[in-house]
């Protein structure tokens, strides 16, 4: 375990973190800690919107490929829906 103490100028406070990752810098640890809520919100969104019932494989690479494919598919469909919504709501010219 390691202890990391970082000054947070945004809130004028000192933030203490503990980590078992000894390979990354203290700055990286503090950045991960600072952005942890963004990461949690992202994974919550993924759980709610990206339905992955069965994984294609269990290696790190297979899981990454599967999740990226699911995210890209979701965003592609969302874009098509958004474009269609704009198309159907226009009056007159349908170019």
Tab-separated table of N, CA, C and O in Angstrom:
chain	number	residue	atom	x	y	z
A	1	UNK	N	0.848	-1.180	0.000
A	1	UNK	CA	0.000	0.000	0.000
A	1	UNK	C	0.890	1.239	0.000
A	1	UNK	O	2.011	1.212	0.495
A	2	UNK	N	0.355	2.295	-0.566
A	2	UNK	CA	1.075	3.558	-0.522
A	2	UNK	C	0.100	4.670	-0.208
A	2	UNK	O	-1.087	4.598	-0.489
A	3	UNK	N	0.635	5.699	0.379
A	3	UNK	CA	-0.128	6.862	0.790
A	3	UNK	C	0.251	8.020	-0.120
A	3	UNK	O	1.427	8.281	-0.341
A	4	UNK	N	-0.749	8.725	-0.649
A	4	UNK	CA	-0.503	9.869	-1.525
A	4	UNK	C	-1.258	11.060	-0.956
A	4	UNK	O	-2.457	10.966	-0.682
A	5	UNK	N	-0.553	12.158	-0.764
A	5	UNK	CA	-1.180	13.398	-0.283
A	5	UNK	C	-1.052	14.431	-1.387
A	5	UNK	O	0.040	14.681	-1.886
A	6	UNK	N	-2.198	15.033	-1.755
A	6	UNK	CA	-2.232	15.964	-2.876
A	6	UNK	C	-2.989	17.225	-2.472
A	6	UNK	O	-4.010	17.145	-1.786
A	7	UNK	N	-2.480	18.366	-2.911
A	7	UNK	CA	-3.182	19.629	-2.690
A	7	UNK	C	-4.178	19.833	-3.822
A	7	UNK	O	-3.846	19.719	-4.997
A	8	UNK	N	-5.419	20.143	-3.471
A	8	UNK	CA	-6.475	20.409	-4.444
A	8	UNK	C	-6.725	21.911	-4.486
A	8	UNK	O	-7.408	22.454	-3.613
A	9	UNK	N	-6.160	22.594	-5.500
A	9	UNK	CA	-6.297	24.051	-5.550
A	9	UNK	C	-7.735	24.515	-5.813
A	9	UNK	O	-8.113	25.605	-5.415
A	10	UNK	N	-8.550	23.668	-6.468
A	10	UNK	CA	-9.943	24.027	-6.739
A	10	UNK	C	-10.729	24.251	-5.458
A	10	UNK	O	-11.538	25.161	-5.361
A	11	UNK	N	-10.492	23.386	-4.481
A	11	UNK	CA	-11.220	23.456	-3.208
A	11	UNK	C	-10.344	23.937	-2.057
A	11	UNK	O	-10.805	23.979	-0.918
A	12	UNK	N	-9.078	24.246	-2.360
A	12	UNK	CA	-8.109	24.690	-1.346
A	12	UNK	C	-8.044	23.716	-0.177
A	12	UNK	O	-8.137	24.095	0.982
A	13	UNK	N	-7.919	22.428	-0.519
A	13	UNK	CA	-7.833	21.387	0.503
A	13	UNK	C	-6.724	20.404	0.161
A	13	UNK	O	-6.241	20.353	-0.970
A	14	UNK	N	-6.347	19.648	1.161
A	14	UNK	CA	-5.396	18.562	0.956
A	14	UNK	C	-6.190	17.264	0.946
A	14	UNK	O	-7.018	17.021	1.820
A	15	UNK	N	-5.949	16.439	-0.073
A	15	UNK	CA	-6.659	15.170	-0.226
A	15	UNK	C	-5.669	14.038	0.000
A	15	UNK	O	-4.593	14.013	-0.594
A	16	UNK	N	-6.031	13.116	0.887
A	16	UNK	CA	-5.205	11.945	1.155
A	16	UNK	C	-5.817	10.727	0.467
A	16	UNK	O	-7.019	10.504	0.550
A	17	UNK	N	-4.982	9.974	-0.224
A	17	UNK	CA	-5.423	8.768	-0.931
A	17	UNK	C	-4.520	7.614	-0.544
A	17	UNK	O	-3.339	7.808	-0.277
A	18	UNK	N	-5.086	6.431	-0.556
A	18	UNK	CA	-4.272	5.227	-0.437
A	18	UNK	C	-4.485	4.400	-1.690
A	18	UNK	O	-5.559	4.416	-2.284
A	19	UNK	N	-3.441	3.696	-2.083
A	19	UNK	CA	-3.518	2.887	-3.294
A	19	UNK	C	-2.603	1.688	-3.154
A	19	UNK	O	-1.587	1.747	-2.460
A	20	UNK	N	-2.947	0.625	-3.853
A	20	UNK	CA	-2.057	-0.524	-3.899
A	20	UNK	C	-1.295	-0.568	-5.223
A	20	UNK	O	-0.552	-1.491	-5.479
A	21	UNK	N	-1.479	0.458	-6.052
A	21	UNK	CA	-0.776	0.531	-7.333
A	21	UNK	C	0.550	1.257	-7.123
A	21	UNK	O	0.579	2.465	-6.895
A	22	UNK	N	1.622	0.517	-7.222
A	22	UNK	CA	2.944	1.090	-6.998
A	22	UNK	C	3.640	1.463	-8.298
A	22	UNK	O	4.756	1.972	-8.284
A	23	UNK	N	2.977	1.223	-9.426
A	23	UNK	CA	3.614	1.429	-10.726
A	23	UNK	C	3.331	2.787	-11.349
A	23	UNK	O	4.018	3.194	-12.268
A	24	UNK	N	2.293	3.487	-10.897
A	24	UNK	CA	1.965	4.787	-11.482
A	24	UNK	C	2.394	5.908	-10.535
A	24	UNK	O	2.575	5.697	-9.347
A	25	UNK	N	2.510	7.094	-11.099
A	25	UNK	CA	2.976	8.232	-10.307
A	25	UNK	C	1.900	8.711	-9.332
A	25	UNK	O	0.715	8.411	-9.483
A	26	UNK	N	2.333	9.487	-8.360
A	26	UNK	CA	1.399	10.072	-7.392
A	26	UNK	C	0.406	10.981	-8.111
A	26	UNK	O	-0.775	11.039	-7.742
A	27	UNK	N	0.850	11.681	-9.139
A	27	UNK	CA	-0.039	12.550	-9.905
A	27	UNK	C	-1.147	11.740	-10.576
A	27	UNK	O	-2.316	12.140	-10.569
A	28	UNK	N	-0.805	10.587	-11.143
A	28	UNK	CA	-1.817	9.742	-11.777
A	28	UNK	C	-2.825	9.225	-10.748
A	28	UNK	O	-4.021	9.192	-11.016
A	29	UNK	N	-2.331	8.845	-9.579
A	29	UNK	CA	-3.219	8.387	-8.507
A	29	UNK	C	-4.185	9.500	-8.128
A	29	UNK	O	-5.391	9.289	-8.007
A	30	UNK	N	-3.668	10.717	-7.964
A	30	UNK	CA	-4.524	11.827	-7.567
A	30	UNK	C	-5.527	12.175	-8.661
A	30	UNK	O	-6.673	12.505	-8.379
A	31	UNK	N	-5.115	12.080	-9.934
A	31	UNK	CA	-6.045	12.348	-11.035
A	31	UNK	C	-7.164	11.313	-11.077
A	31	UNK	O	-8.331	11.650	-11.303
A	32	UNK	N	-6.816	10.050	-10.880
A	32	UNK	CA	-7.839	9.003	-10.841
A	32	UNK	C	-8.806	9.234	-9.690
A	32	UNK	O	-10.023	9.108	-9.839
A	33	UNK	N	-8.260	9.598	-8.531
A	33	UNK	CA	-9.109	9.847	-7.369
A	33	UNK	C	-10.032	11.036	-7.641
A	33	UNK	O	-11.223	10.987	-7.365
A	34	UNK	N	-9.497	12.091	-8.227
A	34	UNK	CA	-10.267	13.304	-8.495
A	34	UNK	C	-11.388	13.031	-9.501
A	34	UNK	O	-12.472	13.588	-9.412
A	35	UNK	N	-11.119	12.161	-10.468
A	35	UNK	CA	-12.108	11.890	-11.507
A	35	UNK	C	-12.894	10.614	-11.266
A	35	UNK	O	-13.578	10.126	-12.166
A	36	UNK	N	-12.816	10.071	-10.078
A	36	UNK	CA	-13.476	8.797	-9.781
A	36	UNK	C	-14.982	8.871	-10.005
A	36	UNK	O	-15.593	7.918	-10.457
A	37	UNK	N	-15.591	10.018	-9.686
A	37	UNK	CA	-17.036	10.127	-9.866
A	37	UNK	C	-17.403	10.047	-11.345
A	37	UNK	O	-18.384	9.410	-11.714
A	38	UNK	N	-16.600	10.709	-12.207
A	38	UNK	CA	-16.836	10.625	-13.654
A	38	UNK	C	-16.770	9.177	-14.126
A	38	UNK	O	-17.584	8.739	-14.936
A	39	UNK	N	-15.813	8.445	-13.594
A	39	UNK	CA	-15.641	7.042	-13.965
A	39	UNK	C	-16.842	6.226	-13.489
A	39	UNK	O	-17.389	5.411	-14.234
A	40	UNK	N	-17.289	6.473	-12.258
A	40	UNK	CA	-18.439	5.747	-11.727
A	40	UNK	C	-19.698	6.048	-12.525
A	40	UNK	O	-20.489	5.149	-12.833
A	41	UNK	N	-19.896	7.316	-12.892
A	41	UNK	CA	-21.069	7.703	-13.681
A	41	UNK	C	-21.022	7.035	-15.052
A	41	UNK	O	-22.040	6.558	-15.561
A	42	UNK	N	-19.823	6.978	-15.661
A	42	UNK	CA	-19.679	6.326	-16.956
A	42	UNK	C	-20.069	4.852	-16.874
A	42	UNK	O	-20.835	4.350	-17.705
A	43	UNK	N	-19.585	4.133	-15.857
A	43	UNK	CA	-19.916	2.713	-15.743
A	43	UNK	C	-21.387	2.505	-15.395
A	43	UNK	O	-22.009	1.540	-15.849
A	44	UNK	N	-21.981	3.415	-14.634
A	44	UNK	CA	-23.409	3.329	-14.356
A	44	UNK	C	-24.193	3.487	-15.661
A	44	UNK	O	-25.132	2.737	-15.925
A	45	UNK	N	-23.776	4.473	-16.486
A	45	UNK	CA	-24.430	4.671	-17.778
A	45	UNK	C	-24.302	3.417	-18.634
A	45	UNK	O	-25.258	2.990	-19.267
A	46	UNK	N	-23.097	2.827	-18.631
A	46	UNK	CA	-22.888	1.608	-19.430
A	46	UNK	C	-23.819	0.493	-18.973
A	46	UNK	O	-24.427	-0.193	-19.797
A	47	UNK	N	-23.949	0.302	-17.666
A	47	UNK	CA	-24.819	-0.756	-17.149
A	47	UNK	C	-26.267	-0.535	-17.567
A	47	UNK	O	-26.997	-1.480	-17.838
A	48	UNK	N	-26.689	0.734	-17.595
A	48	UNK	CA	-28.076	1.045	-17.908
A	48	UNK	C	-28.366	1.020	-19.407
A	48	UNK	O	-29.490	0.778	-19.805
A	49	UNK	N	-27.364	1.301	-20.237
A	49	UNK	CA	-27.616	1.482	-21.666
A	49	UNK	C	-26.969	0.447	-22.575
A	49	UNK	O	-27.466	0.215	-23.670
A	50	UNK	N	-25.892	-0.136	-22.178
A	50	UNK	CA	-25.184	-1.104	-23.008
A	50	UNK	C	-25.506	-2.495	-22.471
A	50	UNK	O	-25.036	-2.886	-21.419
A	51	UNK	N	-26.323	-3.214	-23.202
A	51	UNK	CA	-26.732	-4.543	-22.761
A	51	UNK	C	-25.763	-5.564	-23.334
A	51	UNK	O	-25.670	-5.743	-24.541
A	52	UNK	N	-25.022	-6.203	-22.445
A	52	UNK	CA	-24.080	-7.251	-22.841
A	52	UNK	C	-24.498	-8.504	-22.069
A	52	UNK	O	-24.209	-8.638	-20.891
A	53	UNK	N	-25.228	-9.385	-22.751
A	53	UNK	CA	-25.747	-10.577	-22.078
A	53	UNK	C	-24.704	-11.684	-21.998
A	53	UNK	O	-24.650	-12.412	-21.022
A	54	UNK	N	-23.912	-11.832	-23.039
A	54	UNK	CA	-22.881	-12.864	-23.068
A	54	UNK	C	-21.618	-12.272	-23.653
A	54	UNK	O	-21.678	-11.584	-24.676
A	55	UNK	N	-20.507	-12.528	-23.030
A	55	UNK	CA	-19.233	-12.035	-23.558
A	55	UNK	C	-18.720	-12.993	-24.629
A	55	UNK	O	-18.913	-14.196	-24.548
A	56	UNK	N	-18.050	-12.435	-25.621
A	56	UNK	CA	-17.486	-13.249	-26.700
A	56	UNK	C	-16.244	-13.992	-26.241
A	56	UNK	O	-15.862	-14.999	-26.803
A	57	UNK	N	-15.605	-13.470	-25.233
A	57	UNK	CA	-14.408	-14.091	-24.691
A	57	UNK	C	-14.115	-13.464	-23.344
A	57	UNK	O	-14.762	-12.499	-22.939
A	58	UNK	N	-13.132	-13.980	-22.640
A	58	UNK	CA	-12.869	-13.492	-21.288
A	58	UNK	C	-11.486	-12.893	-21.125
A	58	UNK	O	-11.135	-12.426	-20.043
A	59	UNK	N	-10.706	-12.853	-22.197
A	59	UNK	CA	-9.405	-12.189	-22.100
A	59	UNK	C	-9.646	-10.685	-22.028
A	59	UNK	O	-10.716	-10.188	-22.410
A	60	UNK	N	-8.680	-9.943	-21.558
A	60	UNK	CA	-8.813	-8.485	-21.475
A	60	UNK	C	-9.131	-7.900	-22.850
A	60	UNK	O	-10.012	-7.042	-22.987
A	61	UNK	N	-8.450	-8.382	-23.874
A	61	UNK	CA	-8.656	-7.878	-25.226
A	61	UNK	C	-10.069	-8.175	-25.721
A	61	UNK	O	-10.725	-7.318	-26.322
A	62	UNK	N	-10.564	-9.379	-25.481
A	62	UNK	CA	-11.914	-9.746	-25.932
A	62	UNK	C	-12.969	-8.874	-25.259
A	62	UNK	O	-13.911	-8.407	-25.909
A	63	UNK	N	-12.813	-8.628	-23.968
A	63	UNK	CA	-13.781	-7.800	-23.241
A	63	UNK	C	-13.742	-6.367	-23.762
A	63	UNK	O	-14.785	-5.745	-23.990
A	64	UNK	N	-12.540	-5.834	-23.984
A	64	UNK	CA	-12.424	-4.469	-24.515
A	64	UNK	C	-13.079	-4.357	-25.891
A	64	UNK	O	-13.825	-3.416	-26.153
A	65	UNK	N	-12.802	-5.294	-26.760
A	65	UNK	CA	-13.390	-5.267	-28.104
A	65	UNK	C	-14.910	-5.335	-28.012
A	65	UNK	O	-15.626	-4.587	-28.674
A	66	UNK	N	-15.420	-6.219	-27.170
A	66	UNK	CA	-16.861	-6.384	-27.021
A	66	UNK	C	-17.500	-5.096	-26.511
A	66	UNK	O	-18.516	-4.630	-27.052
A	67	UNK	N	-16.931	-4.492	-25.476
A	67	UNK	CA	-17.516	-3.272	-24.910
A	67	UNK	C	-17.421	-2.103	-25.880
A	67	UNK	O	-18.377	-1.340	-26.035
A	68	UNK	N	-16.272	-1.955	-26.555
A	68	UNK	CA	-16.150	-0.867	-27.531
A	68	UNK	C	-17.137	-1.050	-28.682
A	68	UNK	O	-17.737	-0.092	-29.165
A	69	UNK	N	-17.338	-2.268	-29.115
A	69	UNK	CA	-18.300	-2.535	-30.177
A	69	UNK	C	-19.713	-2.173	-29.721
A	69	UNK	O	-20.480	-1.556	-30.461
A	70	UNK	N	-20.040	-2.520	-28.487
A	70	UNK	CA	-21.362	-2.198	-27.941
A	70	UNK	C	-21.551	-0.683	-27.827
A	70	UNK	O	-22.614	-0.149	-28.170
A	71	UNK	N	-20.537	0.027	-27.363
A	71	UNK	CA	-20.623	1.485	-27.227
A	71	UNK	C	-20.771	2.144	-28.592
A	71	UNK	O	-21.614	3.028	-28.791
A	72	UNK	N	-19.949	1.717	-29.550
A	72	UNK	CA	-20.023	2.289	-30.899
A	72	UNK	C	-21.395	2.017	-31.516
A	72	UNK	O	-21.989	2.908	-32.139
A	73	UNK	N	-21.919	0.818	-31.316
A	73	UNK	CA	-23.251	0.487	-31.846
A	73	UNK	C	-24.314	1.375	-31.213
A	73	UNK	O	-25.189	1.906	-31.899
A	74	UNK	N	-24.242	1.536	-29.906
A	74	UNK	CA	-25.208	2.382	-29.198
A	74	UNK	C	-25.161	3.811	-29.737
A	74	UNK	O	-26.198	4.409	-30.038
A	75	UNK	N	-23.950	4.363	-29.858
A	75	UNK	CA	-23.811	5.743	-30.330
A	75	UNK	C	-24.252	5.900	-31.783
A	75	UNK	O	-24.834	6.917	-32.155
A	76	UNK	N	-24.000	4.891	-32.610
A	76	UNK	CA	-24.434	4.928	-34.004
A	76	UNK	C	-25.953	4.961	-34.091
A	76	UNK	O	-26.537	5.771	-34.826
A	77	UNK	N	-26.601	4.101	-33.326
A	77	UNK	CA	-28.072	4.070	-33.311
A	77	UNK	C	-28.620	5.386	-32.760
A	77	UNK	O	-29.597	5.934	-33.296
A	78	UNK	N	-28.012	5.921	-31.697
A	78	UNK	CA	-28.459	7.199	-31.133
A	78	UNK	C	-28.337	8.308	-32.166
A	78	UNK	O	-29.228	9.159	-32.293
A	79	UNK	N	-27.265	8.313	-32.945
A	79	UNK	CA	-27.072	9.331	-33.982
A	79	UNK	C	-28.115	9.191	-35.083
A	79	UNK	O	-28.681	10.173	-35.558
A	80	UNK	N	-28.394	7.956	-35.494
A	80	UNK	CA	-29.405	7.723	-36.527
A	80	UNK	C	-30.769	8.203	-36.029
A	80	UNK	O	-31.512	8.872	-36.757
A	81	UNK	N	-31.098	7.873	-34.777
A	81	UNK	CA	-32.376	8.326	-34.215
A	81	UNK	C	-32.439	9.846	-34.164
A	81	UNK	O	-33.469	10.441	-34.492
A	82	UNK	N	-31.359	10.480	-33.752
A	82	UNK	CA	-31.326	11.946	-33.671
A	82	UNK	C	-31.470	12.558	-35.057
A	82	UNK	O	-32.227	13.517	-35.247
A	83	UNK	N	-30.765	12.010	-36.037
A	83	UNK	CA	-30.868	12.515	-37.408
A	83	UNK	C	-32.273	12.303	-37.967
A	83	UNK	O	-32.809	13.165	-38.653
A	84	UNK	N	-32.868	11.153	-37.698
A	84	UNK	CA	-34.224	10.869	-38.161
A	84	UNK	C	-35.223	11.810	-37.521
A	84	UNK	O	-36.161	12.255	-38.173
A	85	UNK	N	-35.045	12.099	-36.265
A	85	UNK	CA	-35.936	13.025	-35.565
A	85	UNK	C	-35.897	14.394	-36.196
A	85	UNK	O	-36.931	15.027	-36.412
A	86	UNK	N	-34.717	14.859	-36.546
A	86	UNK	CA	-34.597	16.161	-37.203
A	86	UNK	C	-35.216	16.103	-38.585
A	86	UNK	O	-35.856	17.040	-39.023
A	87	UNK	N	-35.049	14.986	-39.282
A	87	UNK	CA	-35.569	14.840	-40.646
A	87	UNK	C	-37.092	14.879	-40.636
A	87	UNK	O	-37.711	15.577	-41.418
A	88	UNK	N	-37.708	14.131	-39.720
A	88	UNK	CA	-39.166	14.038	-39.695
A	88	UNK	C	-39.833	15.316	-39.200
A	88	UNK	O	-40.964	15.578	-39.522
A	89	UNK	N	-39.126	16.104	-38.423
A	89	UNK	CA	-39.726	17.313	-37.876
A	89	UNK	C	-39.606	18.508	-38.808
A	89	UNK	O	-40.237	19.513	-38.592
A	90	UNK	N	-38.793	18.384	-39.849
A	90	UNK	CA	-38.683	19.479	-40.810
A	90	UNK	C	-39.923	19.529	-41.677
A	90	UNK	O	-40.519	18.507	-41.985
A	91	UNK	N	-40.243	20.728	-42.074
A	91	UNK	CA	-41.350	20.820	-43.027
A	91	UNK	C	-40.786	21.306	-44.352
A	91	UNK	O	-39.823	22.054	-44.381
A	92	UNK	N	-41.362	20.849	-45.397
A	92	UNK	CA	-40.912	21.311	-46.713
A	92	UNK	C	-39.811	20.464	-47.272
A	92	UNK	O	-39.998	19.298	-47.574
A	93	UNK	N	-38.611	21.000	-47.403
A	93	UNK	CA	-37.486	20.362	-48.084
A	93	UNK	C	-36.966	19.162	-47.303
A	93	UNK	O	-36.630	19.271	-46.125
A	94	UNK	N	-36.889	17.996	-47.951
A	94	UNK	CA	-36.392	16.776	-47.305
A	94	UNK	C	-35.084	16.311	-47.918
A	94	UNK	O	-34.904	15.144	-48.206
A	95	UNK	N	-34.124	17.238	-48.130
A	95	UNK	CA	-32.833	16.873	-48.748
A	95	UNK	C	-31.969	16.101	-47.806
A	95	UNK	O	-31.731	16.357	-46.721
